[in-house]
Short mmCIF file of C-alpha atoms and ligand atoms in Angstrom, two decimals:
data_model
loop_
_atom_site.label_atom_id
_atom_site.label_comp_id
_atom_site.label_asym_id
_atom_site.label_seq_id
_atom_site.Cartn_x
_atom_site.Cartn_y
_atom_site.Cartn_z
CA MET A 12 21.71 -0.24 -28.12
CA ILE A 13 23.15 -1.12 -24.75
CA GLU A 14 25.50 -4.06 -24.52
CA LYS A 15 24.29 -6.88 -22.31
CA GLN A 16 26.38 -8.48 -19.62
CA ARG A 17 26.67 -12.08 -20.82
CA ASN A 18 28.94 -13.31 -18.03
CA ARG A 19 26.41 -14.31 -15.48
CA GLU A 20 26.85 -15.95 -12.12
CA LYS A 21 25.25 -19.12 -10.81
CA TYR A 22 21.44 -19.09 -10.70
CA THR A 23 20.15 -17.75 -7.40
CA PHE A 24 16.44 -17.42 -8.15
CA ALA A 25 13.73 -18.04 -10.70
CA ASN A 26 10.76 -15.97 -11.83
CA ILE A 27 7.24 -17.15 -12.48
CA ASN A 28 6.18 -14.63 -15.12
CA LEU A 29 2.40 -14.40 -15.27
CA LEU A 30 0.89 -13.49 -18.60
CA GLY A 31 -2.43 -11.70 -18.82
CA LYS A 32 -3.92 -8.25 -18.59
CA CYS A 33 -2.50 -5.76 -16.12
CA ASN A 34 -4.37 -3.46 -13.75
CA ALA A 35 -1.84 -0.73 -14.66
CA ASN A 36 -0.48 0.52 -17.96
CA CYS A 37 3.17 1.51 -17.57
CA TYR A 38 4.62 2.99 -20.75
CA PHE A 39 7.94 1.26 -20.13
CA CYS A 40 6.43 -2.16 -19.39
CA LEU A 41 8.82 -4.80 -20.66
CA GLY A 42 5.83 -6.84 -21.79
CA LYS A 43 5.17 -4.15 -24.40
CA ASP A 44 8.46 -5.04 -26.09
CA ILE A 45 6.68 -8.07 -27.53
CA ASP A 46 3.08 -7.04 -26.96
CA GLU A 47 1.87 -8.66 -30.19
CA LEU A 48 2.90 -12.07 -28.79
CA LEU A 49 2.19 -11.67 -25.09
CA SER A 50 -1.22 -10.05 -25.46
CA LEU A 51 -2.44 -13.32 -27.00
CA GLN A 52 -1.80 -15.03 -23.67
CA ASN A 53 -3.76 -14.98 -20.44
CA GLN A 54 -3.29 -17.57 -17.71
CA THR A 55 -4.39 -15.39 -14.80
CA GLN A 56 -7.61 -17.39 -14.31
CA ILE A 57 -6.10 -20.83 -14.96
CA HIS A 58 -5.07 -23.10 -12.10
CA PHE A 59 -1.31 -23.62 -12.00
CA ARG A 60 -1.73 -27.39 -12.20
CA GLU A 61 -2.91 -26.79 -15.76
CA TRP A 62 -0.01 -24.51 -16.75
CA LYS A 63 2.15 -26.25 -19.32
CA ASN A 64 5.64 -27.32 -18.21
CA PHE A 65 5.13 -25.96 -14.70
CA GLU A 66 6.28 -29.12 -12.91
CA ARG A 67 9.19 -29.37 -15.33
CA PHE A 68 10.14 -25.82 -14.38
CA LEU A 69 10.06 -26.64 -10.66
CA ASN A 70 12.25 -29.69 -11.30
CA VAL A 71 14.74 -27.57 -13.25
CA CYS A 72 14.86 -25.20 -10.25
CA LYS A 73 15.57 -28.13 -7.91
CA GLU A 74 18.26 -29.47 -10.23
CA ASN A 75 19.93 -26.06 -10.19
CA ASP A 76 19.61 -25.74 -6.41
CA ILE A 77 17.38 -22.67 -6.75
CA LYS A 78 15.55 -21.93 -3.50
CA LYS A 79 13.94 -18.54 -4.23
CA LEU A 80 10.97 -18.15 -6.53
CA TYR A 81 9.44 -14.78 -7.33
CA ILE A 82 5.90 -14.55 -8.62
CA THR A 83 5.84 -11.61 -10.99
CA GLY A 84 4.10 -10.48 -14.14
CA GLN A 85 5.48 -9.99 -17.59
CA ASN A 86 2.47 -7.98 -18.71
CA THR A 87 0.24 -8.31 -15.66
CA ASP A 88 0.49 -8.08 -11.88
CA ALA A 89 1.19 -11.04 -9.59
CA LEU A 90 -1.80 -10.25 -7.37
CA VAL A 91 -4.19 -10.46 -10.32
CA TYR A 92 -3.68 -14.23 -10.29
CA LYS A 93 -6.85 -16.03 -9.19
CA TYR A 94 -5.02 -18.88 -7.43
CA PHE A 95 -2.26 -16.77 -5.92
CA GLU A 96 -2.73 -18.02 -2.33
CA GLU A 97 -2.83 -21.67 -3.38
CA LEU A 98 0.24 -21.17 -5.53
CA VAL A 99 2.23 -19.64 -2.66
CA GLU A 100 1.25 -22.50 -0.33
CA TYR A 101 2.04 -25.11 -2.98
CA LEU A 102 5.50 -23.69 -3.65
CA LYS A 103 6.23 -23.54 0.07
CA THR A 104 5.27 -27.21 0.50
CA LYS A 105 7.73 -27.97 -2.30
CA GLY A 106 10.45 -26.37 -0.15
CA PHE A 107 10.82 -23.04 -1.99
CA LEU A 108 11.07 -19.57 -0.55
CA VAL A 109 8.41 -17.45 -2.24
CA GLY A 110 8.39 -13.73 -2.90
CA ILE A 111 6.43 -11.47 -5.21
CA ARG A 112 6.80 -8.36 -7.33
CA THR A 113 3.70 -6.19 -7.46
CA ASN A 114 2.59 -2.69 -8.39
CA GLY A 115 0.62 -2.66 -5.13
CA TYR A 116 -2.82 -1.76 -6.50
CA LEU A 117 -4.33 -4.95 -5.05
CA ALA A 118 -2.04 -5.10 -2.05
CA GLU A 119 -4.34 -3.59 0.55
CA GLN A 120 -7.14 -6.06 -0.11
CA LYS A 121 -4.72 -8.99 -0.44
CA LEU A 122 -2.32 -8.17 2.36
CA ASN A 123 -3.06 -11.39 4.22
CA LEU A 124 -2.05 -13.32 1.08
CA ILE A 125 1.11 -11.26 0.62
CA ASN A 126 2.05 -12.02 4.21
CA LYS A 127 1.97 -15.75 3.43
CA CYS A 128 5.10 -15.25 1.34
CA ASN A 129 8.35 -16.14 3.06
CA ASP A 130 10.77 -14.20 0.89
CA GLU A 131 11.13 -10.67 -0.44
CA ILE A 132 8.10 -8.57 -1.39
CA GLY A 133 8.89 -6.08 -4.11
CA TYR A 134 6.62 -3.05 -4.43
CA SER A 135 6.94 -0.32 -7.06
CA ILE A 136 6.45 3.36 -6.30
CA HIS A 137 7.14 5.54 -9.33
CA SER A 138 5.47 8.76 -8.25
CA LEU A 139 3.41 10.42 -5.54
CA ASP A 140 1.96 13.00 -7.93
CA PRO A 141 -1.37 11.99 -9.53
CA GLU A 142 -0.68 13.56 -12.94
CA LYS A 143 2.85 12.18 -13.18
CA ASN A 144 1.67 8.79 -12.04
CA TYR A 145 -1.01 8.86 -14.72
CA LYS A 146 1.61 9.47 -17.39
CA ILE A 147 3.81 6.73 -15.99
CA MET A 148 1.34 3.98 -15.20
CA GLY A 149 -2.14 5.12 -16.22
CA HIS A 150 -3.38 5.68 -12.64
CA ARG A 151 -4.16 8.95 -10.86
CA ASP A 152 -4.94 7.04 -7.69
CA PHE A 153 -2.35 5.31 -5.52
CA PRO A 154 -2.15 2.16 -3.44
CA ASN A 155 -2.53 3.00 0.25
CA TRP A 156 1.22 2.80 0.96
CA GLU A 157 0.84 4.23 4.46
CA TYR A 158 -1.14 1.14 5.38
CA ILE A 159 0.36 -1.45 3.03
CA ILE A 160 4.07 -1.06 3.72
CA PRO A 161 4.07 -1.02 7.54
CA ASN A 162 1.71 -4.02 7.53
CA THR A 163 3.76 -6.11 5.13
CA LYS A 164 5.49 -8.80 7.18
CA PRO A 165 8.11 -10.39 4.89
CA VAL A 166 11.19 -8.43 3.88
CA THR A 167 10.18 -5.57 1.64
CA ARG A 168 12.00 -3.67 -1.06
CA VAL A 169 10.67 -0.80 -3.12
CA ALA A 170 11.61 -0.18 -6.75
CA ILE A 171 11.50 3.19 -8.48
CA VAL A 172 11.77 3.00 -12.25
CA VAL A 173 13.52 6.27 -13.02
CA ASN A 174 11.96 7.99 -16.00
CA ARG A 175 11.29 11.31 -17.74
CA TYR A 176 8.21 12.02 -15.59
CA ASN A 177 9.60 11.26 -12.12
CA ILE A 178 13.23 12.33 -12.48
CA ASP A 179 12.58 15.61 -10.59
CA GLU A 180 10.77 13.72 -7.89
CA PHE A 181 13.45 11.07 -7.32
CA PHE A 182 14.92 12.39 -4.06
CA ASP A 183 11.47 13.15 -2.65
CA LEU A 184 10.46 9.58 -3.44
CA VAL A 185 13.55 8.21 -1.71
CA LYS A 186 12.85 10.42 1.29
CA TYR A 187 9.24 9.22 1.43
CA ILE A 188 10.15 5.53 1.17
CA SER A 189 12.96 5.94 3.70
CA LYS A 190 10.51 6.61 6.49
CA PHE A 191 9.28 3.01 6.41
CA ASP A 192 11.44 0.96 8.76
CA ASN A 193 10.54 -2.36 7.17
CA VAL A 194 11.79 -1.38 3.70
CA SER A 195 15.14 -3.13 3.55
CA TYR A 196 16.37 -1.22 0.50
CA ILE A 197 15.30 0.85 -2.49
CA GLN A 198 16.05 -0.16 -6.04
CA ALA A 199 16.51 2.68 -8.53
CA ARG A 200 15.93 0.87 -11.81
CA ARG A 201 16.98 1.98 -15.23
CA ILE A 202 14.33 1.30 -17.86
CA SER A 203 15.04 -1.92 -19.66
CA THR A 204 14.02 -2.70 -23.23
CA ASP A 205 15.03 -5.10 -25.95
CA THR A 206 13.00 -3.65 -28.82
CA ARG A 207 12.16 -0.01 -27.99
CA TYR A 208 15.52 1.54 -27.27
CA GLU A 209 14.92 4.72 -29.28
CA GLU A 210 11.65 5.36 -27.49
CA MET A 211 13.34 4.96 -24.10
CA GLU A 212 16.64 6.66 -24.89
CA GLU A 213 15.64 9.88 -23.10
CA ASP A 214 14.81 7.98 -19.89
CA ILE A 215 18.07 6.07 -20.00
CA LYS A 216 20.04 9.30 -20.46
CA LEU A 217 18.28 10.93 -17.50
CA TYR A 218 19.00 7.86 -15.37
CA GLU A 219 22.71 8.10 -16.09
CA GLU A 220 22.70 11.83 -15.20
CA LEU A 221 21.00 11.01 -11.92
CA TYR A 222 23.49 8.22 -11.23
CA ASN A 223 26.42 10.62 -11.76
CA LYS A 224 24.89 13.10 -9.33
CA VAL A 225 24.37 10.39 -6.70
CA LYS A 226 27.87 9.01 -7.24
CA ASN A 227 29.33 12.45 -6.55
CA GLU A 228 27.15 13.40 -3.62
CA PHE A 229 26.32 10.28 -1.61
CA PRO A 230 28.51 7.60 -0.01
CA LYS A 231 28.84 4.32 -1.83
CA LEU A 232 28.37 1.33 0.48
CA ARG A 233 29.16 -1.66 -1.74
CA ASP A 234 28.40 -3.52 -4.96
CA PHE A 235 25.66 -6.08 -5.43
CA TYR A 236 26.04 -8.24 -8.58
CA SER A 237 27.82 -5.31 -10.27
CA ALA A 238 25.15 -2.83 -9.21
CA GLU A 239 26.29 -0.05 -6.87
CA ILE A 240 24.60 0.65 -3.57
CA PHE A 241 24.62 4.18 -2.10
CA GLU A 242 23.28 5.51 1.16
CA ILE A 243 20.64 8.19 0.67
CA TYR A 244 18.59 9.55 3.57
CA GLY A 245 19.66 6.60 5.69
CA LYS A 246 18.47 3.91 3.24
CA GLU A 247 20.40 1.70 0.88
CA VAL A 248 19.64 2.64 -2.72
CA CYS A 249 20.78 0.20 -5.37
CA PHE A 250 21.32 1.52 -8.91
CA TRP A 251 20.04 -1.37 -10.98
CA ARG A 252 20.67 -1.61 -14.70
CA THR A 253 19.06 -4.95 -15.46
CA VAL A 254 21.19 -5.82 -18.48
CA GLN A 255 24.49 -4.91 -16.82
CA THR A 256 24.19 -6.81 -13.55
CA THR A 257 25.67 -10.30 -13.19
CA VAL A 258 22.83 -11.88 -11.23
CA ASN A 259 21.26 -14.90 -12.90
CA SER A 260 17.81 -16.48 -12.98
CA ILE A 261 15.64 -18.99 -14.76
CA ASN A 262 12.38 -17.67 -16.20
CA TYR A 263 9.11 -19.52 -16.50
CA PHE A 264 6.22 -17.95 -18.42
CA THR A 265 2.73 -19.18 -17.69
CA ASP A 266 2.06 -20.14 -21.33
CA GLY A 267 4.61 -22.94 -20.72
CA THR A 268 7.71 -21.20 -22.06
CA LEU A 269 10.74 -22.14 -20.00
CA SER A 270 13.91 -20.11 -20.40
CA GLU A 271 17.18 -20.73 -18.64
CA GLU A 272 18.23 -17.18 -19.56
CA TYR A 273 18.17 -14.12 -17.34
CA PHE A 274 17.04 -11.78 -20.13
CA VAL A 275 13.30 -12.19 -20.18
CA VAL A 276 12.32 -10.95 -23.64
CA GLU A 277 15.25 -12.57 -25.40
CA GLY A 278 14.73 -15.81 -23.45
CA TYR A 279 11.02 -15.84 -24.25
CA LEU A 280 11.57 -15.37 -27.96
CA LYS A 281 14.16 -18.15 -28.12
CA ASN A 282 12.11 -20.66 -26.16
CA MET A 283 8.45 -19.98 -26.97
CA ASN A 284 6.50 -22.85 -28.51
CA LYS A 285 9.08 -25.42 -27.47
S1 SF4 B 16 2.63 -2.94 -13.40
FE1 SF4 B 16 4.27 -4.16 -14.30
S2 SF4 B 16 3.22 -5.60 -15.71
FE2 SF4 B 16 1.75 -3.95 -15.21
S3 SF4 B 16 2.00 -2.46 -16.86
FE3 SF4 B 16 3.36 -1.83 -15.18
S4 SF4 B 16 5.35 -2.75 -15.67
FE4 SF4 B 16 3.79 -3.82 -16.90
#
């Protein structure tokens, strides 16, 4: 197992973790760590005014001076949410900055909704090869990145989850993403798991080998919450090991679970049904 960084800084953001069914099927999905619990939940078609503890969550954010909220999915995608546009507008009227994390499969058709966000948009690009992408996320097709990224107005970042299928493609992916001027940085994420470490051990080992290569061959620019940022092909690439960073967040799950812990699976298990 990998030791978790327990010394965390002040909260800077909170996640709204949607629960439901995803339009992709990533083998490393963190939701699969506790699939037997999360697959019982689906709030993607339920108006947020009916989500349990949602107002309480927003009040906890205010009390902690949290300004940034990210709409994301624990086992689904943010853009699957039926009332996404209304939710973004509601959160903005409450004074929050709103960003999203999405796999991008619905981004082209919902670009006008994405552009209503006023904080960071996080896309994920794990491969540009249909067969590899199928192994990674169950899709041989791709979002239309050539259209989506240049037409995304808020600040954009792209995450690559480094894994056994895309490790040989990593630098090509960085090169491809680097051509988009409005991508502010790339996040090279190490797979994160609380319950499936043995299954993911190979991916984690490959990530560390890649990191060592980058550390030796590319200039380091700075640290960001204990994660190192390197310059590769003119873009900032942040090596992000979720459990070892010091950033901190509150997590709300749409079944009403409210966790004041950064670690999503651990926080969910401790706070569910409360
Ligand atoms: S897109 Fe996200 S929520 Fe959906 S399967 Fe992949 S990792 Fe899980």
